[in-house]
Amino acid sequence: MLIAHLSDLHVRPKGVLYQGVVDSNGRLVEAVEHLLTFDRRPDLVLFSGDLVDHGQPAEYDALREILARLPIPFLVIPGNHDDRENLRAAFADHSYLPARGPLHYCVDEHPVRIIGLDSTVPGSHHGHLDDAGLEWLDVMLSQDTTKPTLIMLHHPPFVCGIPYMDEYRYFDGDSLRAVVERFNNVDVVLCGHVHRSMSRRWARTVICACPSTATEIDLRLAASAPPASHDGPRACMLHLWTEGEGLISHTSQIGDFAGPSPFA
């Protein structure tokens, strides 16, 4: 199974630039077209939050218009820039999304089980799952303790070292870790939020953070570092799961580069 992973799209209403600078809508169009250039088409696409920038219905209208170009099934979760209810309304045709409450779900119709977690806190930018959400996750994982499983949430549940991102990270990572580490069939935890590729060992599995299709947040590690971003490089991820081999993750840069050349 080949799973594509895009994050932090930050779609704006038509004709409006992200942060007044970047054509995030055009960047998403390029990202969708990029997925269709692979020599093997992904079986599924995952979008790990911040689908739009201000949670406005007009932004979700623009997003759905762009995603109509994507001839591949896809799953979404919200990020801190999304509005939970406006997202639910915009994706009312996505039956895996619950009709009320946090947008947690489990899709179990593929060789890899996909669990989506809604780590958003309405009105805030940090991430959190309440006790009910953690209990729900435990129940979902307990239903099958052998099937390869992928968990997706927006906020990485760890300190990434970039001070202006860690100010609104997922703060109570230990509680989430305590649930996940009870199960040895979680192949990977996917997230977004940080607009960069990051990975680390966590809860007896691996976390992969996906770059943004819009901008890259600068890698600034000094405690006094001010927030900064660049218009690229942009990328998505590909997660290839094979029976007997498990899952391997690749980062794929989006854009035009010289080549191909006949060597490897």
Tab-separated table of N, CA and C in Angstrom, residues 15-157:
chain	number	residue	atom	x	y	z
A	15	GLY	N	-8.006	34.198	-4.648
A	15	GLY	CA	-7.408	35.503	-4.870
A	15	GLY	C	-6.697	36.105	-3.684
A	16	VAL	N	-6.691	35.393	-2.533
A	16	VAL	CA	-6.049	35.908	-1.325
A	16	VAL	C	-4.772	35.109	-1.071
A	17	LEU	N	-3.684	35.807	-0.748
A	17	LEU	CA	-2.407	35.159	-0.488
A	17	LEU	C	-2.269	34.791	0.983
A	18	TYR	N	-1.620	33.680	1.248
A	18	TYR	CA	-1.292	33.266	2.611
A	18	TYR	C	-0.269	34.227	3.197
A	19	GLN	N	-0.609	34.802	4.351
A	19	GLN	CA	0.224	35.805	5.017
A	19	GLN	C	0.527	36.997	4.103
A	20	GLY	N	-0.304	37.189	3.087
A	20	GLY	CA	-0.106	38.290	2.162
A	20	GLY	C	1.073	38.117	1.230
A	21	VAL	N	1.668	36.934	1.217
A	21	VAL	CA	2.922	36.726	0.488
A	21	VAL	C	2.871	35.530	-0.462
A	22	VAL	N	2.308	34.412	-0.015
A	22	VAL	CA	2.447	33.136	-0.718
A	22	VAL	C	1.110	32.687	-1.293
A	23	ASP	N	1.118	32.223	-2.535
A	23	ASP	CA	-0.064	31.658	-3.179
A	23	ASP	C	-0.219	30.211	-2.724
A	24	SER	N	-0.739	30.032	-1.515
A	24	SER	CA	-0.855	28.680	-0.963
A	24	SER	C	-1.821	27.825	-1.776
A	25	ASN	N	-2.844	28.444	-2.367
A	25	ASN	CA	-3.777	27.678	-3.197
A	25	ASN	C	-3.073	27.130	-4.427
A	26	GLY	N	-2.291	27.975	-5.087
A	26	GLY	CA	-1.529	27.518	-6.242
A	26	GLY	C	-0.517	26.448	-5.873
A	27	ARG	N	0.069	26.595	-4.681
A	27	ARG	CA	1.028	25.583	-4.221
A	27	ARG	C	0.341	24.232	-4.020
A	28	LEU	N	-0.899	24.260	-3.528
A	28	LEU	CA	-1.622	22.998	-3.349
A	28	LEU	C	-1.955	22.367	-4.692
A	29	VAL	N	-2.339	23.179	-5.666
A	29	VAL	CA	-2.579	22.643	-7.014
A	29	VAL	C	-1.323	21.928	-7.507
A	30	GLU	N	-0.155	22.547	-7.315
A	30	GLU	CA	1.100	21.924	-7.733
A	30	GLU	C	1.343	20.619	-6.975
A	31	ALA	N	1.005	20.600	-5.691
A	31	ALA	CA	1.209	19.395	-4.891
A	31	ALA	C	0.321	18.253	-5.377
A	32	VAL	N	-0.927	18.567	-5.700
A	32	VAL	CA	-1.832	17.540	-6.228
A	32	VAL	C	-1.293	17.003	-7.548
A	33	GLU	N	-0.851	17.892	-8.419
A	33	GLU	CA	-0.290	17.458	-9.694
A	33	GLU	C	0.974	16.628	-9.480
A	34	HIS	N	1.758	16.984	-8.461
A	34	HIS	CA	2.976	16.246	-8.134
A	34	HIS	C	2.655	14.794	-7.793
A	35	LEU	N	1.592	14.565	-7.028
A	35	LEU	CA	1.219	13.198	-6.667
A	35	LEU	C	0.936	12.344	-7.893
A	36	LEU	N	0.461	12.977	-8.945
A	36	LEU	CA	0.066	12.231	-10.141
A	36	LEU	C	1.229	11.966	-11.079
A	37	THR	N	2.439	12.455	-10.717
A	37	THR	CA	3.621	12.210	-11.559
A	37	THR	C	4.368	10.954	-11.153
A	38	PHE	N	4.051	10.367	-9.996
A	38	PHE	CA	4.807	9.205	-9.544
A	38	PHE	C	4.582	8.010	-10.464
A	39	ASP	N	5.590	7.156	-10.576
A	39	ASP	CA	5.445	5.982	-11.438
A	39	ASP	C	4.503	4.943	-10.835
A	40	ARG	N	4.170	5.121	-9.560
A	40	ARG	CA	3.126	4.316	-8.921
A	40	ARG	C	2.178	5.270	-8.230
A	41	ARG	N	0.928	5.235	-8.593
A	41	ARG	CA	-0.042	6.166	-8.015
A	41	ARG	C	-0.365	5.753	-6.582
A	42	PRO	N	-0.377	6.706	-5.643
A	42	PRO	CA	-0.750	6.366	-4.259
A	42	PRO	C	-2.155	5.775	-4.185
A	43	ASP	N	-2.339	4.881	-3.228
A	43	ASP	CA	-3.657	4.280	-2.996
A	43	ASP	C	-4.541	5.181	-2.147
A	44	LEU	N	-3.919	6.052	-1.365
A	44	LEU	CA	-4.650	6.879	-0.418
A	44	LEU	C	-3.810	8.118	-0.137
A	45	VAL	N	-4.487	9.242	0.101
A	45	VAL	CA	-3.808	10.475	0.478
A	45	VAL	C	-4.311	10.907	1.851
A	46	LEU	N	-3.390	11.267	2.727
A	46	LEU	CA	-3.714	11.764	4.054
A	46	LEU	C	-3.354	13.239	4.148
A	47	PHE	N	-4.256	14.025	4.721
A	47	PHE	CA	-4.021	15.451	4.951
A	47	PHE	C	-4.057	15.694	6.462
A	48	SER	N	-2.896	16.083	7.021
A	48	SER	CA	-2.792	16.120	8.485
A	48	SER	C	-2.966	17.518	9.067
A	49	GLY	N	-3.990	18.222	8.618
A	49	GLY	CA	-4.411	19.435	9.304
A	49	GLY	C	-3.882	20.742	8.749
A	50	ASP	N	-4.433	21.836	9.298
A	50	ASP	CA	-4.260	23.178	8.740
A	50	ASP	C	-4.572	23.147	7.241
A	51	LEU	N	-5.746	22.595	6.960
A	51	LEU	CA	-6.212	22.521	5.578
A	51	LEU	C	-6.429	23.917	5.025
A	52	VAL	N	-6.936	24.801	5.873
A	52	VAL	CA	-7.145	26.199	5.488
A	52	VAL	C	-6.498	27.076	6.558
A	53	ASP	N	-6.544	28.407	6.355
A	53	ASP	CA	-5.774	29.287	7.224
A	53	ASP	C	-6.592	29.925	8.346
A	54	HIS	N	-7.865	30.209	8.088
A	54	HIS	CA	-8.682	30.869	9.107
A	54	HIS	C	-9.982	30.121	9.409
A	55	GLY	N	-10.148	28.940	8.870
A	55	GLY	CA	-11.343	28.152	9.148
A	55	GLY	C	-12.612	28.696	8.532
A	56	GLN	N	-12.482	29.522	7.497
A	56	GLN	CA	-13.642	30.177	6.895
A	56	GLN	C	-14.311	29.278	5.848
A	57	PRO	N	-15.655	29.328	5.750
A	57	PRO	CA	-16.335	28.547	4.717
A	57	PRO	C	-15.802	28.816	3.319
A	58	ALA	N	-15.468	30.071	2.997
A	58	ALA	CA	-14.948	30.383	1.665
A	58	ALA	C	-13.620	29.677	1.411
A	59	GLU	N	-12.828	29.498	2.468
A	59	GLU	CA	-11.570	28.771	2.310
A	59	GLU	C	-11.831	27.293	2.039
A	60	TYR	N	-12.780	26.713	2.754
A	60	TYR	CA	-13.095	25.306	2.507
A	60	TYR	C	-13.702	25.108	1.117
A	61	ASP	N	-14.451	26.092	0.631
A	61	ASP	CA	-14.963	26.012	-0.736
A	61	ASP	C	-13.803	25.962	-1.731
A	62	ALA	N	-12.812	26.823	-1.524
A	62	ALA	CA	-11.643	26.831	-2.402
A	62	ALA	C	-10.873	25.516	-2.290
A	63	LEU	N	-10.762	24.988	-1.084
A	63	LEU	CA	-10.066	23.719	-0.877
A	63	LEU	C	-10.759	22.582	-1.611
A	64	ARG	N	-12.067	22.460	-1.469
A	64	ARG	CA	-12.784	21.379	-2.134
A	64	ARG	C	-12.676	21.496	-3.649
A	65	GLU	N	-12.665	22.717	-4.158
A	65	GLU	CA	-12.515	22.896	-5.601
A	65	GLU	C	-11.157	22.379	-6.074
A	66	ILE	N	-10.110	22.652	-5.296
A	66	ILE	CA	-8.777	22.156	-5.666
A	66	ILE	C	-8.711	20.641	-5.539
A	67	LEU	N	-9.254	20.092	-4.462
A	67	LEU	CA	-9.158	18.652	-4.243
A	67	LEU	C	-10.033	17.859	-5.206
A	68	ALA	N	-10.938	18.532	-5.904
A	68	ALA	CA	-11.708	17.846	-6.950
A	68	ALA	C	-10.791	17.369	-8.072
A	69	ARG	N	-9.567	17.924	-8.147
A	69	ARG	CA	-8.583	17.492	-9.142
A	69	ARG	C	-7.916	16.172	-8.757
A	70	LEU	N	-8.114	15.728	-7.522
A	70	LEU	CA	-7.393	14.572	-6.997
A	70	LEU	C	-8.208	13.296	-7.204
A	71	PRO	N	-7.778	12.414	-8.108
A	71	PRO	CA	-8.551	11.200	-8.398
A	71	PRO	C	-8.176	10.033	-7.488
A	72	ILE	N	-7.843	10.328	-6.250
A	72	ILE	CA	-7.402	9.318	-5.292
A	72	ILE	C	-8.195	9.532	-4.004
A	73	PRO	N	-8.663	8.475	-3.345
A	73	PRO	CA	-9.361	8.657	-2.066
A	73	PRO	C	-8.462	9.371	-1.052
A	74	PHE	N	-9.071	10.183	-0.199
A	74	PHE	CA	-8.273	10.900	0.787
A	74	PHE	C	-9.022	11.035	2.101
A	75	LEU	N	-8.237	11.208	3.174
A	75	LEU	CA	-8.748	11.397	4.527
A	75	LEU	C	-8.171	12.691	5.078
A	76	VAL	N	-8.949	13.368	5.921
A	76	VAL	CA	-8.516	14.647	6.482
A	76	VAL	C	-8.659	14.633	8.005
A	77	ILE	N	-7.826	15.429	8.658
A	77	ILE	CA	-8.024	15.785	10.057
A	77	ILE	C	-7.829	17.292	10.182
A	78	PRO	N	-8.349	17.905	11.226
A	78	PRO	CA	-8.162	19.353	11.398
A	78	PRO	C	-6.839	19.688	12.066
A	79	GLY	N	-6.393	20.927	11.832
A	79	GLY	CA	-5.265	21.494	12.552
A	79	GLY	C	-5.718	22.727	13.300
A	80	ASN	N	-4.794	23.397	13.950
A	80	ASN	CA	-5.160	24.539	14.785
A	80	ASN	C	-5.669	25.730	13.981
A	81	HIS	N	-5.429	25.764	12.673
A	81	HIS	CA	-5.966	26.844	11.844
A	81	HIS	C	-7.341	26.497	11.262
A	82	ASP	N	-7.788	25.278	11.470
A	82	ASP	CA	-9.098	24.871	10.971
A	82	ASP	C	-10.189	25.193	11.979
A	83	ASP	N	-11.407	25.247	11.491
A	83	ASP	CA	-12.589	25.336	12.336
A	83	ASP	C	-13.293	23.985	12.257
A	84	ARG	N	-13.429	23.322	13.398
A	84	ARG	CA	-13.939	21.951	13.414
A	84	ARG	C	-15.303	21.838	12.736
A	85	GLU	N	-16.227	22.746	13.061
A	85	GLU	CA	-17.577	22.618	12.512
A	85	GLU	C	-17.631	22.995	11.038
A	86	ASN	N	-16.879	24.011	10.641
A	86	ASN	CA	-16.851	24.366	9.220
A	86	ASN	C	-16.187	23.265	8.394
A	87	LEU	N	-15.170	22.629	8.955
A	87	LEU	CA	-14.548	21.499	8.259
A	87	LEU	C	-15.538	20.347	8.132
A	88	ARG	N	-16.241	20.053	9.218
A	88	ARG	CA	-17.212	18.958	9.185
A	88	ARG	C	-18.267	19.215	8.110
A	89	ALA	N	-18.731	20.461	8.025
A	89	ALA	CA	-19.739	20.797	7.014
A	89	ALA	C	-19.166	20.703	5.606
A	90	ALA	N	-17.922	21.148	5.441
A	90	ALA	CA	-17.313	21.139	4.110
A	90	ALA	C	-17.071	19.725	3.603
A	91	PHE	N	-16.842	18.793	4.538
A	91	PHE	CA	-16.581	17.402	4.159
A	91	PHE	C	-17.723	16.496	4.634
A	92	ALA	N	-18.939	16.996	4.493
A	92	ALA	CA	-20.105	16.230	4.925
A	92	ALA	C	-20.253	14.919	4.153
A	93	ASP	N	-19.654	14.842	2.974
A	93	ASP	CA	-19.723	13.616	2.174
A	93	ASP	C	-18.683	12.585	2.605
A	94	HIS	N	-17.830	12.924	3.555
A	94	HIS	CA	-16.826	11.990	4.059
A	94	HIS	C	-17.413	11.268	5.270
A	95	SER	N	-17.940	10.099	5.025
A	95	SER	CA	-18.734	9.404	6.037
A	95	SER	C	-17.915	8.921	7.222
A	96	TYR	N	-16.595	8.870	7.114
A	96	TYR	CA	-15.775	8.431	8.233
A	96	TYR	C	-15.702	9.492	9.332
A	97	LEU	N	-16.025	10.746	9.008
A	97	LEU	CA	-15.988	11.811	10.007
A	97	LEU	C	-17.226	11.733	10.884
A	98	PRO	N	-17.062	11.795	12.197
A	98	PRO	CA	-18.229	11.722	13.086
A	98	PRO	C	-19.118	12.951	12.942
A	99	ALA	N	-20.396	12.769	13.236
A	99	ALA	CA	-21.382	13.837	13.057
A	99	ALA	C	-21.308	14.896	14.144
A	100	ARG	N	-20.666	14.589	15.247
A	100	ARG	CA	-20.568	15.561	16.351
A	100	ARG	C	-19.310	15.267	17.153
A	101	GLY	N	-18.875	16.264	17.908
A	101	GLY	CA	-17.710	16.098	18.764
A	101	GLY	C	-16.403	16.161	17.997
A	102	PRO	N	-15.307	15.833	18.671
A	102	PRO	CA	-13.999	15.825	18.007
A	102	PRO	C	-13.990	14.894	16.799
A	103	LEU	N	-13.165	15.216	15.828
A	103	LEU	CA	-13.142	14.477	14.561
A	103	LEU	C	-12.154	13.315	14.624
A	104	HIS	N	-12.346	12.427	15.596
A	104	HIS	CA	-11.573	11.190	15.658
A	104	HIS	C	-12.247	10.145	14.773
A	105	TYR	N	-11.457	9.289	14.145
A	105	TYR	CA	-12.047	8.212	13.336
A	105	TYR	C	-11.043	7.080	13.155
A	106	CYS	N	-11.582	5.930	12.779
A	106	CYS	CA	-10.776	4.753	12.454
A	106	CYS	C	-11.262	4.206	11.123
A	107	VAL	N	-10.372	4.119	10.143
A	107	VAL	CA	-10.686	3.560	8.828
A	107	VAL	C	-9.920	2.243	8.712
A	108	ASP	N	-10.658	1.154	8.592
A	108	ASP	CA	-10.046	-0.181	8.701
A	108	ASP	C	-10.271	-1.021	7.453
A	109	GLU	N	-10.379	-0.373	6.305
A	109	GLU	CA	-10.683	-1.107	5.076
A	109	GLU	C	-9.457	-1.307	4.188
A	110	HIS	N	-8.281	-0.944	4.676
A	110	HIS	CA	-7.050	-1.061	3.902
A	110	HIS	C	-6.097	-2.036	4.594
A	111	PRO	N	-5.015	-2.444	3.936
A	111	PRO	CA	-4.035	-3.304	4.609
A	111	PRO	C	-3.439	-2.660	5.852
A	112	VAL	N	-3.402	-1.326	5.885
A	112	VAL	CA	-2.962	-0.588	7.062
A	112	VAL	C	-4.164	0.137	7.652
A	113	ARG	N	-4.404	-0.050	8.941
A	113	ARG	CA	-5.500	0.648	9.616
A	113	ARG	C	-5.080	2.101	9.852
A	114	ILE	N	-5.985	3.039	9.543
A	114	ILE	CA	-5.718	4.468	9.700
A	114	ILE	C	-6.569	5.001	10.850
A	115	ILE	N	-5.915	5.564	11.862
A	115	ILE	CA	-6.625	6.214	12.959
A	115	ILE	C	-6.318	7.707	12.899
A	116	GLY	N	-7.364	8.505	12.738
A	116	GLY	CA	-7.232	9.950	12.740
A	116	GLY	C	-7.621	10.510	14.095
A	117	LEU	N	-6.785	11.395	14.636
A	117	LEU	CA	-7.053	12.020	15.929
A	117	LEU	C	-7.190	13.523	15.742
A	118	ASP	N	-8.198	14.085	16.345
A	118	ASP	CA	-8.426	15.528	16.331
A	118	ASP	C	-7.765	16.115	17.572
A	119	SER	N	-6.558	16.666	17.389
A	119	SER	CA	-5.808	17.216	18.528
A	119	SER	C	-6.040	18.708	18.701
A	120	THR	N	-7.032	19.262	18.015
A	120	THR	CA	-7.265	20.700	18.105
A	120	THR	C	-8.012	21.058	19.392
A	121	VAL	N	-7.766	22.274	19.857
A	121	VAL	CA	-8.465	22.847	21.008
A	121	VAL	C	-9.139	24.117	20.503
A	122	PRO	N	-10.458	24.086	20.272
A	122	PRO	CA	-11.125	25.263	19.698
A	122	PRO	C	-10.790	26.544	20.450
A	123	GLY	N	-10.392	27.567	19.687
A	123	GLY	CA	-10.038	28.843	20.271
A	123	GLY	C	-8.584	28.969	20.687
A	124	SER	N	-7.818	27.870	20.579
A	124	SER	CA	-6.401	27.883	20.951
A	124	SER	C	-5.571	27.260	19.835
A	125	HIS	N	-4.259	27.365	19.942
A	125	HIS	CA	-3.386	26.821	18.903
A	125	HIS	C	-2.606	25.597	19.355
A	126	HIS	N	-2.588	25.286	20.653
A	126	HIS	CA	-1.850	24.115	21.096
A	126	HIS	C	-2.680	22.855	20.853
A	127	GLY	N	-2.040	21.705	21.023
A	127	GLY	CA	-2.724	20.446	20.808
A	127	GLY	C	-3.014	19.709	22.101
A	128	HIS	N	-4.104	18.924	22.117
A	128	HIS	CA	-4.485	18.189	23.318
A	128	HIS	C	-5.551	17.160	22.947
A	129	LEU	N	-5.520	16.009	23.611
A	129	LEU	CA	-6.622	15.046	23.604
A	129	LEU	C	-7.119	14.918	25.038
A	130	ASP	N	-8.422	15.046	25.233
A	130	ASP	CA	-8.967	14.907	26.576
A	130	ASP	C	-9.056	13.426	26.950
A	131	ASP	N	-9.507	13.155	28.165
A	131	ASP	CA	-9.562	11.773	28.644
A	131	ASP	C	-10.466	10.920	27.759
A	132	ALA	N	-11.560	11.504	27.283
A	132	ALA	CA	-12.469	10.744	26.424
A	132	ALA	C	-11.782	10.370	25.115
A	133	GLY	N	-10.996	11.291	24.566
A	133	GLY	CA	-10.275	11.003	23.342
A	133	GLY	C	-9.222	9.930	23.531
A	134	LEU	N	-8.509	9.976	24.638
A	134	LEU	CA	-7.502	8.954	24.926
A	134	LEU	C	-8.157	7.586	25.138
A	135	GLU	N	-9.303	7.583	25.820
A	135	GLU	CA	-10.024	6.322	26.020
A	135	GLU	C	-10.514	5.761	24.688
A	136	TRP	N	-11.017	6.649	23.819
A	136	TRP	CA	-11.456	6.206	22.492
A	136	TRP	C	-10.296	5.581	21.726
A	137	LEU	N	-9.126	6.208	21.761
A	137	LEU	CA	-7.955	5.675	21.069
A	137	LEU	C	-7.583	4.303	21.616
A	138	ASP	N	-7.612	4.155	22.923
A	138	ASP	CA	-7.283	2.877	23.534
A	138	ASP	C	-8.248	1.783	23.072
A	139	VAL	N	-9.518	2.117	22.987
A	139	VAL	CA	-10.514	1.144	22.527
A	139	VAL	C	-10.253	0.754	21.077
A	140	MET	N	-9.976	1.731	20.226
A	140	MET	CA	-9.721	1.440	18.811
A	140	MET	C	-8.498	0.538	18.646
A	141	LEU	N	-7.430	0.852	19.351
A	141	LEU	CA	-6.218	0.049	19.233
A	141	LEU	C	-6.413	-1.347	19.811
A	142	SER	N	-7.247	-1.466	20.847
A	142	SER	CA	-7.469	-2.759	21.490
A	142	SER	C	-8.295	-3.704	20.625
A	143	GLN	N	-9.037	-3.170	19.681
A	143	GLN	CA	-9.912	-4.017	18.856
A	143	GLN	C	-9.130	-4.967	17.962
A	144	ASP	N	-7.907	-4.589	17.599
A	144	ASP	CA	-7.049	-5.465	16.795
A	144	ASP	C	-5.608	-5.104	17.128
A	145	THR	N	-4.948	-5.970	17.857
A	145	THR	CA	-3.589	-5.678	18.323
A	145	THR	C	-2.514	-6.252	17.413
A	146	THR	N	-2.920	-6.712	16.215
A	146	THR	CA	-1.948	-7.280	15.276
A	146	THR	C	-1.895	-6.536	13.946
A	147	LYS	N	-2.984	-5.886	13.554
A	147	LYS	CA	-3.005	-5.252	12.236
A	147	LYS	C	-2.090	-4.026	12.214
A	148	PRO	N	-1.267	-3.880	11.155
A	148	PRO	CA	-0.436	-2.676	11.036
A	148	PRO	C	-1.302	-1.425	11.109
A	149	THR	N	-0.872	-0.463	11.915
A	149	THR	CA	-1.693	0.711	12.206
A	149	THR	C	-0.883	1.980	12.054
A	150	LEU	N	-1.522	2.980	11.474
A	150	LEU	CA	-0.961	4.320	11.314
A	150	LEU	C	-1.851	5.280	12.078
A	151	ILE	N	-1.262	6.109	12.929
A	151	ILE	CA	-2.003	7.129	13.665
A	151	ILE	C	-1.631	8.490	13.097
A	152	MET	N	-2.630	9.335	12.874
A	152	MET	CA	-2.386	10.670	12.341
A	152	MET	C	-3.022	11.713	13.256
A	153	LEU	N	-2.244	12.718	13.632
A	153	LEU	CA	-2.762	13.881	14.342
A	153	LEU	C	-1.969	15.094	13.884
A	154	HIS	N	-2.479	16.284	14.149
A	154	HIS	CA	-1.821	17.478	13.623
A	154	HIS	C	-0.585	17.863	14.420
A	155	HIS	N	-0.706	17.914	15.748
A	155	HIS	CA	0.369	18.436	16.594
A	155	HIS	C	1.350	17.337	16.987
A	156	PRO	N	2.654	17.520	16.737
A	156	PRO	CA	3.627	16.544	17.241
A	156	PRO	C	3.638	16.558	18.773
A	157	PRO	N	3.552	15.391	19.406
A	157	PRO	CA	3.503	15.346	20.876
A	157	PRO	C	4.897	15.314	21.499
